[in-house]
Coordinates of C-alpha atoms and ligand atoms in Angstrom, one line a residue:
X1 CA -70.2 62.5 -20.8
X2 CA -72.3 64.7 -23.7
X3 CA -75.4 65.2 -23.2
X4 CA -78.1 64.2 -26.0
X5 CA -81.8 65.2 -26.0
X6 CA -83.7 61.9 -27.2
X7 CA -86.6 62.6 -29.0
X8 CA -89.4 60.2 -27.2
X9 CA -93.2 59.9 -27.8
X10 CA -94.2 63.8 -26.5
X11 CA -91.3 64.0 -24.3
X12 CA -87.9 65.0 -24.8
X13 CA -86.0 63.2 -22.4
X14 CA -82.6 64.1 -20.9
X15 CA -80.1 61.0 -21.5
X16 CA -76.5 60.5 -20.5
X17 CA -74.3 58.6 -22.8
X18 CA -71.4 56.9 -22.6
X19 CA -70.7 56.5 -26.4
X20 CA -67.9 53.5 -27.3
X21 CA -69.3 52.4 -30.3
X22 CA -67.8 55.3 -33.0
X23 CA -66.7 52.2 -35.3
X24 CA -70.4 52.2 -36.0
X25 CA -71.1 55.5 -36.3
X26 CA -69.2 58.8 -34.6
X27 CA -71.2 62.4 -33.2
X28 CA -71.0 65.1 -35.4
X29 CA -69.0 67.9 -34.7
X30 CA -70.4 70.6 -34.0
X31 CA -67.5 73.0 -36.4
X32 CA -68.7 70.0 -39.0
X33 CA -72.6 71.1 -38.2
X34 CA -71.7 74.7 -38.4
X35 CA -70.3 74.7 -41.9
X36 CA -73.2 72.7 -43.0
X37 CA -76.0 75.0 -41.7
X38 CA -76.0 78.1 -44.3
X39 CA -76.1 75.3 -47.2
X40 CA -79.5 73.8 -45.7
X41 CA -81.0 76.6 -45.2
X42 CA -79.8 79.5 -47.2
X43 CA -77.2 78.4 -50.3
X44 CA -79.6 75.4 -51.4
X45 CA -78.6 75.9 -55.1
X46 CA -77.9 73.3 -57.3
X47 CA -74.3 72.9 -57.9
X48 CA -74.6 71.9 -60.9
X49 CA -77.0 75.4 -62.1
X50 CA -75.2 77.9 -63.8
X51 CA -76.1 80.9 -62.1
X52 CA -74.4 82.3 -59.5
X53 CA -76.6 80.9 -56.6
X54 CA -75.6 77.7 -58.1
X55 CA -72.2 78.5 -58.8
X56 CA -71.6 79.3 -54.8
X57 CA -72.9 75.6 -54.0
X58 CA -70.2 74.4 -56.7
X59 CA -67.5 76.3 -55.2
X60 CA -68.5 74.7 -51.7
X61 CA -68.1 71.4 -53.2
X62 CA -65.0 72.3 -54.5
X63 CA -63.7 73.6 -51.1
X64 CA -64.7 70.5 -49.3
X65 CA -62.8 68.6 -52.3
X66 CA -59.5 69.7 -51.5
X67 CA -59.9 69.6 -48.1
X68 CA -60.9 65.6 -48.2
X69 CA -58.4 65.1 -50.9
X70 CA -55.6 66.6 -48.3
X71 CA -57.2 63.8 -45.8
X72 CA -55.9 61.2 -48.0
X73 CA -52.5 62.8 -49.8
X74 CA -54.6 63.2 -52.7
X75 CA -55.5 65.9 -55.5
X76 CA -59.3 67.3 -55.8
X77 CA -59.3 65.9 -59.2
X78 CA -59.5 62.2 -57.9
X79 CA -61.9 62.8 -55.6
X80 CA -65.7 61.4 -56.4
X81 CA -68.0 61.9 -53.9
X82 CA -70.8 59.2 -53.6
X83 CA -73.2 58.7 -50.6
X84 CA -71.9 56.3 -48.5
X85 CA -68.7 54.3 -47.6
X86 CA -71.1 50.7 -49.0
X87 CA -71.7 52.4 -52.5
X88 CA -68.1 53.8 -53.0
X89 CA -67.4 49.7 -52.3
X90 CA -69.8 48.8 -55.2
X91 CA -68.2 51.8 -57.2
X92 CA -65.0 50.3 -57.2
X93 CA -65.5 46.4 -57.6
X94 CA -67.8 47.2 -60.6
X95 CA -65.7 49.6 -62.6
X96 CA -62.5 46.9 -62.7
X97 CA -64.9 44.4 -63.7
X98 CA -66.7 46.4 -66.2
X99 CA -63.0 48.3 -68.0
X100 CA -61.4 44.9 -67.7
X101 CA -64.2 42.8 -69.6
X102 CA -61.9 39.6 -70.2
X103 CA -60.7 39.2 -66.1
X104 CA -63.8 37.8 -64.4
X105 CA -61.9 37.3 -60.7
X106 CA -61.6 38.8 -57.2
X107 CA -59.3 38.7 -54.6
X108 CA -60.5 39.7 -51.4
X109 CA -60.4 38.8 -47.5
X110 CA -62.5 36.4 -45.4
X111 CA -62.6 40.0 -43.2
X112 CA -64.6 42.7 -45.1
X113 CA -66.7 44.5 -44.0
X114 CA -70.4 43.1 -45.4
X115 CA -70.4 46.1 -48.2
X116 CA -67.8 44.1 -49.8
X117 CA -68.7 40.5 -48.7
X118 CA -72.2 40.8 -49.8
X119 CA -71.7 42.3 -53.3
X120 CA -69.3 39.7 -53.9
X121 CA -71.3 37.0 -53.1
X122 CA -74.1 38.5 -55.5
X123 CA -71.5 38.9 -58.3
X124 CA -70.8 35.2 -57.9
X125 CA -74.5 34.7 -58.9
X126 CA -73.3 36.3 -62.1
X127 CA -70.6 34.1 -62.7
X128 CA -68.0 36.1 -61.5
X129 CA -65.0 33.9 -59.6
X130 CA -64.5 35.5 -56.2
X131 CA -61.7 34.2 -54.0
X132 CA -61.8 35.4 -50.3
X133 CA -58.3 34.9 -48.3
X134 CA -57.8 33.4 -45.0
X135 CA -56.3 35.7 -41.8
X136 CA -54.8 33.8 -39.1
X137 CA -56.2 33.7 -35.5
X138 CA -54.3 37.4 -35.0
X139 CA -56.6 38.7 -37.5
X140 CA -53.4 39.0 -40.5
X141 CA -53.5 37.8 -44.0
X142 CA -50.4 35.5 -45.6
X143 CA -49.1 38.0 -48.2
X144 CA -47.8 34.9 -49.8
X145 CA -50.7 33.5 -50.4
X146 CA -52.5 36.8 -51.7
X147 CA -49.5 36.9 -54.1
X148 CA -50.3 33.3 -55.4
X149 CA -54.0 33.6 -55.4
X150 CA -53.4 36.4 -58.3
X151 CA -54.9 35.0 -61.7
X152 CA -54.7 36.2 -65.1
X153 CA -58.0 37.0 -65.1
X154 CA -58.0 39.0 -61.5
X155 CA -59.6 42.1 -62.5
X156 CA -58.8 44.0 -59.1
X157 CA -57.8 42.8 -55.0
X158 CA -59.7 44.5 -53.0
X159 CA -58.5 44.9 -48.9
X160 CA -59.7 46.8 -46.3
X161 CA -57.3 49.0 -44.2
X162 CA -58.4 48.6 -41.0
X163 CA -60.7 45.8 -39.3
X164 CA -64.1 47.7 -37.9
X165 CA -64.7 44.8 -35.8
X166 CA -60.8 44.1 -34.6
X167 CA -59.6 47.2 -35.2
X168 CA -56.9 44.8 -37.5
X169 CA -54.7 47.0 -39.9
X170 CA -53.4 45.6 -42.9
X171 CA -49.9 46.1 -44.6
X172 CA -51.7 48.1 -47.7
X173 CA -48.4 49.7 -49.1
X174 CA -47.1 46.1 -49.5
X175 CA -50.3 44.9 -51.0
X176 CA -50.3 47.7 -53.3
X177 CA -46.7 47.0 -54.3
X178 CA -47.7 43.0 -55.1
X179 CA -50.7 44.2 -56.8
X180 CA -48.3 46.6 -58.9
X181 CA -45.8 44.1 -59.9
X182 CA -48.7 42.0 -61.0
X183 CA -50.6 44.7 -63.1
X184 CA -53.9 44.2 -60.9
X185 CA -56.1 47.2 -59.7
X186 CA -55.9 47.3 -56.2
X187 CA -59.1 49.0 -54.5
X188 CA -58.8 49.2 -50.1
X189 CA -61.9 49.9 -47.8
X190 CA -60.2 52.5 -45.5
X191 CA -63.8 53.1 -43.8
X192 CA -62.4 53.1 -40.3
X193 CA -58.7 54.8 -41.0
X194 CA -59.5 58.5 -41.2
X195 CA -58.6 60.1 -38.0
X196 CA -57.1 57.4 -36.5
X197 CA -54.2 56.5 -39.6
X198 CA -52.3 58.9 -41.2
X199 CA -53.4 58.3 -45.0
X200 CA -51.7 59.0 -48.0
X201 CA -52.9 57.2 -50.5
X202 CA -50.3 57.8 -53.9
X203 CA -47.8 57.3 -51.3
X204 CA -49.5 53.8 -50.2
X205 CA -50.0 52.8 -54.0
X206 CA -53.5 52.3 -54.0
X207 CA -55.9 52.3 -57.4
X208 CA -59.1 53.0 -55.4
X209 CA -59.8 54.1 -51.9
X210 CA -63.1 54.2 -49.9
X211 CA -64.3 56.2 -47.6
X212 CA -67.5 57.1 -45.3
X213 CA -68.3 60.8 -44.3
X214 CA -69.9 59.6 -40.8
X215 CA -67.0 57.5 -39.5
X216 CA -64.6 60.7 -38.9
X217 CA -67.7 63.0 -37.1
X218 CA -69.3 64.3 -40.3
X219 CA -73.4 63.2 -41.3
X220 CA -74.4 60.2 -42.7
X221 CA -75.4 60.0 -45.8
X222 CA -71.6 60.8 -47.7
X223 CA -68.5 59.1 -49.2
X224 CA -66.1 59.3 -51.7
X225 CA -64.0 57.2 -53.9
X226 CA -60.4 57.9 -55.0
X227 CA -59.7 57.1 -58.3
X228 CA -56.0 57.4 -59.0
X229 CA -55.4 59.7 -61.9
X230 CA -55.3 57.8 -65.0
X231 CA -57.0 54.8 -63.5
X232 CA -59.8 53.3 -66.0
X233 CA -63.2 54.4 -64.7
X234 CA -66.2 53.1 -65.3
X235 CA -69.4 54.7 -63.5
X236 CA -71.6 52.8 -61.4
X237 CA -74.0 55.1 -61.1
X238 CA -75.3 56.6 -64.6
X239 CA -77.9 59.9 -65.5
X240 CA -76.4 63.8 -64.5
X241 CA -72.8 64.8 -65.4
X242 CA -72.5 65.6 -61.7
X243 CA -68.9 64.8 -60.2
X244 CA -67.4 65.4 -63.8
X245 CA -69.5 62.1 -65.3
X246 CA -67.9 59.8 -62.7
X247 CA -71.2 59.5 -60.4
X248 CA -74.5 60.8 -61.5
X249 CA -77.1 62.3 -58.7
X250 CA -76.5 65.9 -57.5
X251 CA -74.1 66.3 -54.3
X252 CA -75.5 66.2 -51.0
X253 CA -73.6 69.4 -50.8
X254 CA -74.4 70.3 -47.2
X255 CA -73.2 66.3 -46.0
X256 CA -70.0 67.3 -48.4
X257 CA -69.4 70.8 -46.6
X258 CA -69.3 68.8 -43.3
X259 CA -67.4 66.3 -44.4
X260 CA -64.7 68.9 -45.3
X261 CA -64.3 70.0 -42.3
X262 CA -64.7 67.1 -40.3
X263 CA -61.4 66.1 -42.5
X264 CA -59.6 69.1 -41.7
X265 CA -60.4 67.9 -37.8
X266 CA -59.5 64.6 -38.1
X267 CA -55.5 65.8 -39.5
X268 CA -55.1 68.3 -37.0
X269 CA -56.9 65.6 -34.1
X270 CA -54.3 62.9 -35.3
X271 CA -52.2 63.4 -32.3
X272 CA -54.6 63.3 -29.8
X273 CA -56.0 59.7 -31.1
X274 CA -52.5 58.1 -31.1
X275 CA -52.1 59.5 -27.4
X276 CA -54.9 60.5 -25.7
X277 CA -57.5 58.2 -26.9
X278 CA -54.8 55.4 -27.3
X279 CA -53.9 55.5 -23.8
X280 CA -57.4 55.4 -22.8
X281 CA -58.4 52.5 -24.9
X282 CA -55.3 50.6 -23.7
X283 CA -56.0 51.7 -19.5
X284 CA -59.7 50.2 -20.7
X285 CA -58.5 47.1 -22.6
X286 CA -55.9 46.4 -19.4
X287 CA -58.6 46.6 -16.8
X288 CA -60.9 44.7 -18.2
X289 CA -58.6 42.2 -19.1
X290 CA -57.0 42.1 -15.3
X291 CA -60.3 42.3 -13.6
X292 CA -63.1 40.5 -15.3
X293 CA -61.3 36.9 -15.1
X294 CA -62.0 34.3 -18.5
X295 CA -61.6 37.7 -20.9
X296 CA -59.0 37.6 -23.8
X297 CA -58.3 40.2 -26.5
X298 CA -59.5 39.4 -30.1
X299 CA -57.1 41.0 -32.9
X300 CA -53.0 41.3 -33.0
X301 CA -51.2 44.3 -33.7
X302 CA -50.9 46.5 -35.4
X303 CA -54.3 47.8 -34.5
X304 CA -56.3 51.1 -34.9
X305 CA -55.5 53.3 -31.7
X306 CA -59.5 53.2 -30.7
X307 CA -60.9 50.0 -31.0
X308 CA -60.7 46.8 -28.5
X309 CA -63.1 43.5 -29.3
X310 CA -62.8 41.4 -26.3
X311 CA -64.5 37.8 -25.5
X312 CA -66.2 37.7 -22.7
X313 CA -66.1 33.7 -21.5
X314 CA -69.4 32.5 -20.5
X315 CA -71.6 35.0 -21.4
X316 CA -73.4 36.2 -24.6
X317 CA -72.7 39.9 -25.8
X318 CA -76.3 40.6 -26.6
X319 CA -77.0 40.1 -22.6
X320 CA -73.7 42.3 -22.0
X321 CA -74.5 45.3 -24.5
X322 CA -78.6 45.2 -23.1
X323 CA -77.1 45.6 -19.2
X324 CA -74.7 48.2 -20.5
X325 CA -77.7 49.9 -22.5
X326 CA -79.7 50.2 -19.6
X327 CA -76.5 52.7 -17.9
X328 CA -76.7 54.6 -20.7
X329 CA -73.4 52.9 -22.3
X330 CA -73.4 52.3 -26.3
X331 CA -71.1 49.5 -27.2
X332 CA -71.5 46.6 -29.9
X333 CA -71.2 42.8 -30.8
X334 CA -69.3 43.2 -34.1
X335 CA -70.4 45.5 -37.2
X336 CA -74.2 47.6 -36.6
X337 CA -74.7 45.7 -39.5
X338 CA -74.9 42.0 -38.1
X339 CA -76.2 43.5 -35.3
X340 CA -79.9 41.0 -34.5
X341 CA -78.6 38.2 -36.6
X342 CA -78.1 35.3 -34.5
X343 CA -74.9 34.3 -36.6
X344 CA -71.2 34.9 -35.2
X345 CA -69.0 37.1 -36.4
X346 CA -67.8 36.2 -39.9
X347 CA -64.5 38.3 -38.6
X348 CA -64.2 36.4 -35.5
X349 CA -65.1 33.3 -36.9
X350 CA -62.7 33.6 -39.9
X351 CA -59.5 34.4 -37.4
X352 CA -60.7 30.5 -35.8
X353 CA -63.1 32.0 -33.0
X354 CA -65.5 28.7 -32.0
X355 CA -68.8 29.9 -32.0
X356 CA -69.7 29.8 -28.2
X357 CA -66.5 32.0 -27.7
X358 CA -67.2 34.3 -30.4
X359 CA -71.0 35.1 -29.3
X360 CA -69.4 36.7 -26.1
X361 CA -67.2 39.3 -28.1
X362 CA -67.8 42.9 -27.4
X363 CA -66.3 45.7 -29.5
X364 CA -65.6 49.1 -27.4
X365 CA -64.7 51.8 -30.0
X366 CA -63.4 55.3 -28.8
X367 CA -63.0 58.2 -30.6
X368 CA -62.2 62.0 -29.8
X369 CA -65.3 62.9 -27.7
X370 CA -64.8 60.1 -25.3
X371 CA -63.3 61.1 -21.6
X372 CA -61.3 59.5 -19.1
X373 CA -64.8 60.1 -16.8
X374 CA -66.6 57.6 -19.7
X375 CA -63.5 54.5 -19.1
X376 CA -64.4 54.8 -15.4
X377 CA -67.9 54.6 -15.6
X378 CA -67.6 51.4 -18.0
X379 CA -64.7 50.1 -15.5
X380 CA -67.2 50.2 -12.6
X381 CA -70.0 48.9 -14.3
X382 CA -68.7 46.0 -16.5
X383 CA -67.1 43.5 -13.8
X384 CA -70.4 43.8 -11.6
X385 CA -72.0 43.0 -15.0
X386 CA -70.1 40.0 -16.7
X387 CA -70.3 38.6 -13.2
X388 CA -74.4 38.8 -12.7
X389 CA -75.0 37.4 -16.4
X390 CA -72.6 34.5 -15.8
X391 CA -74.0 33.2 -12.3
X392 CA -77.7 33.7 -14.1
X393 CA -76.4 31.5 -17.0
X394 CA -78.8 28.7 -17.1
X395 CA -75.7 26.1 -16.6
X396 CA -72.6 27.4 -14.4
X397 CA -69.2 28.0 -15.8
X398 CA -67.9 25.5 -14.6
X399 CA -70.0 23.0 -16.2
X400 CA -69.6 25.1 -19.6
X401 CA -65.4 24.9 -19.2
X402 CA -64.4 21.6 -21.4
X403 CA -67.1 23.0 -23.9
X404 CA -65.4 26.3 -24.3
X405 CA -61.5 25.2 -24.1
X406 CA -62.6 23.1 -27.0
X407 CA -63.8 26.3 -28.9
X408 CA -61.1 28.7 -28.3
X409 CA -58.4 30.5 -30.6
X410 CA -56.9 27.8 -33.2
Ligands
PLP1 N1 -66.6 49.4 -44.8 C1 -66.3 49.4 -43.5 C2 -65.0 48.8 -43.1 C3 -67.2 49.8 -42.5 O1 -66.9 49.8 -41.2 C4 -68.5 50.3 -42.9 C5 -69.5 50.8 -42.0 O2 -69.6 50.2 -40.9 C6 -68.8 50.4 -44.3 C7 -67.8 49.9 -45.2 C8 -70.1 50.9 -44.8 O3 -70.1 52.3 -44.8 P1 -71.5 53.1 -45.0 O4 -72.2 52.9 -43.7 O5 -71.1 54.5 -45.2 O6 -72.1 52.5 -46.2

């Protein structure tokens, strides 16, 4: 278990976590935090001055550069660096619509994450034709039907690589080979891939690429776009020549330095996250699904090595995650970002989840920090849990059963 010091009124207070909820956000690491340090308080240059102070914030830039560019099989010079995994989104969706003026279409999934979703529903409002594809109730999408809903006028598909709420992976080197044959851009939201995926993304195909700086244990507050060499460009956000005229606004160069390093971890940590945090996401997922009886798993495979979302019968998650809060344990009831809306999942409702069954979902993401000490304290917790909430429902199970067979997987 690490131990956190919570800032609280006068008092710091000592806290215990137990932290399964790094699809929302990971903890820094501390060789990230290290790297960072001397650029907030010593090197604060401008990188973009021309004297030498400046210069040495520049060439720190650069350095974290090539190491994120190694992250994804790419070169520094397709990097851009933007400040967060929702903007690098925007980035991308706007420059095919804006170097393609004639195609006025998008292809996405039912399944984004809302940083997609959203800015495609607002693009609609500008008359832009958005077409969002169906996944079945395993959480995959009918490459046959993405092939067909391809238009003329499709200025770019846009697919996330992994699911944050399922943990869902989709085939993105066949997408990028359809989207090839048919001359359209293709742009993926691989948000929750580093560190848990090997990436490469020339070898995958892909136009565009997204990612966030504080999904793989660096700060919040960074992200970057790949733009394949030779791709038409168009930048969202305009003013400085920072980031060689692609993105305008000068580098959060310390976020950058840690986000560097935090990529060089996440390559040399692969291994341990398809092993060691696999296995203890799957001895997790198989307990709870053998002990804690009306539970199923949401998602098929093939699945991110850290992430389980599974549906609690009879119970609502926000009553689950507030008992779990109060022993210190962080968990979640889709994206942080739905988190307090009343509505279920749009992920869980798209793969054919009924309501009542989706609004008992709980995701439990691992990551590298998490111990085999952590599993057993949710193991012993969670049954003893799941079992108070449902005998305090207001009606029994029992009485709730036809309603919820009716509402199940389709
Ligand atoms: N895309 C996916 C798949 C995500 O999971 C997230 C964050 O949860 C985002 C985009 C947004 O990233 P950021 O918080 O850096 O804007």
């Amino acid at each position: 278990m690490q131990n956190v010091v919570l800032p609280q009124g006068a008092d710091m207070i000592e806290h215990n976590i137990c932290y399964f909820d790094n699809n929302a956000t990971t903890r820094i690491a501390p060789e990230a935090l290290d790297a960072m340090i001397p650029y907030l308080r010593d090197f604060y240059g401008n990188p973009s001055s021309a004297y030498s102070f400046g210069v040495r914030a520049a060439k720190a830039l650069e350095e974290a550069r090539e190491k994120v560019a190694a992250l994804i099989g790419a070169t520094p010079g397709e990097i851009v660096f933007t400040s967060c995994g929702t903007e690098s989104n925007h980035t991308a969706l706007e420059s095919a619509l804006a170097t393609q003026p004639g195609k006025r279409h998008l292809l996405t999934t039912a399944v984004e994450h809302p940083a997609i979703i959203k800015h495609c529903e607002s693009l609609q409002k500008q008359g832009v034709a958005v077409t969002f594809l169906p996944v079945d109730s395993a959480g995959a999408l009918d490459l046959r039907l993405l092939e067909q809903s391809i238009r003329p006028d499709t200025a770019m598909v846009s697919v996330m690589w992994a699911n944050n709420e399922t943990g869902v992976i989709f085939p993105v080197d066949e997408i990028a080979a359809i989207c090839r044959h048919r001359h359209v851009l293709f742009h993926t939201d691989a948000t929750q891939a580093p560190g848990r995926l090997a990436l490469d993304a020339p070898k995958a195909g892909v136009d565009f690429l997204t990612l966030s700086a504080h999904k793989l244990h660096a700060p919040k507050g960074t992200g970057l776009l790949y733009v394949r060499r030779r791709t038409k460009f168009q930048p969202y956000l305009a003013g400085g020549h920072q980031e060689r005229g692609r993105r305008a606004g000068t580098e959060n160069v310390a976020g950058i330095v840690g986000f560097g390093r935090a990529a060089e971890l996440a390559m040399e940590r692969l291994t341990d996250m398809d092993t060691r945090v696999r296995a203890m996401r799957d001895r997790l997922e198989k307990t709870i699904l053998s002990t804690v009886p009306d539970t199923r798993r949401n998602g098929g495979e093939p699945r991110l090595p850290n992430t389980s979302n599974i549906a609690f019968d009879f119970v609502e998650a926000e009553g689950v995650l507030m008992a779990l809060d109060q022993l210190g344990i962080c968990a979640s009831s889709g994206s942080a970002c739905t988190t307090g809306s009343l509505n279920p999942s749009h992920v869980l409702s798209a793969m054919g989840i009924g309501p009542e069954r989706a609004k008992g979902c709980v995701r439990f993401s691992l990551g590298y920090y998490n111990t085999q000490a952590e599993v057993d304290c949710v193991l012993a917790h969670l049954p003893q849990v799941i079992a108070r909430l449902r005998a305090a429902a207001p009606e029994s199970a029992a009485a709730r059963q036809p309603a919820m067979a009716a509402a199940g997987h389709h």
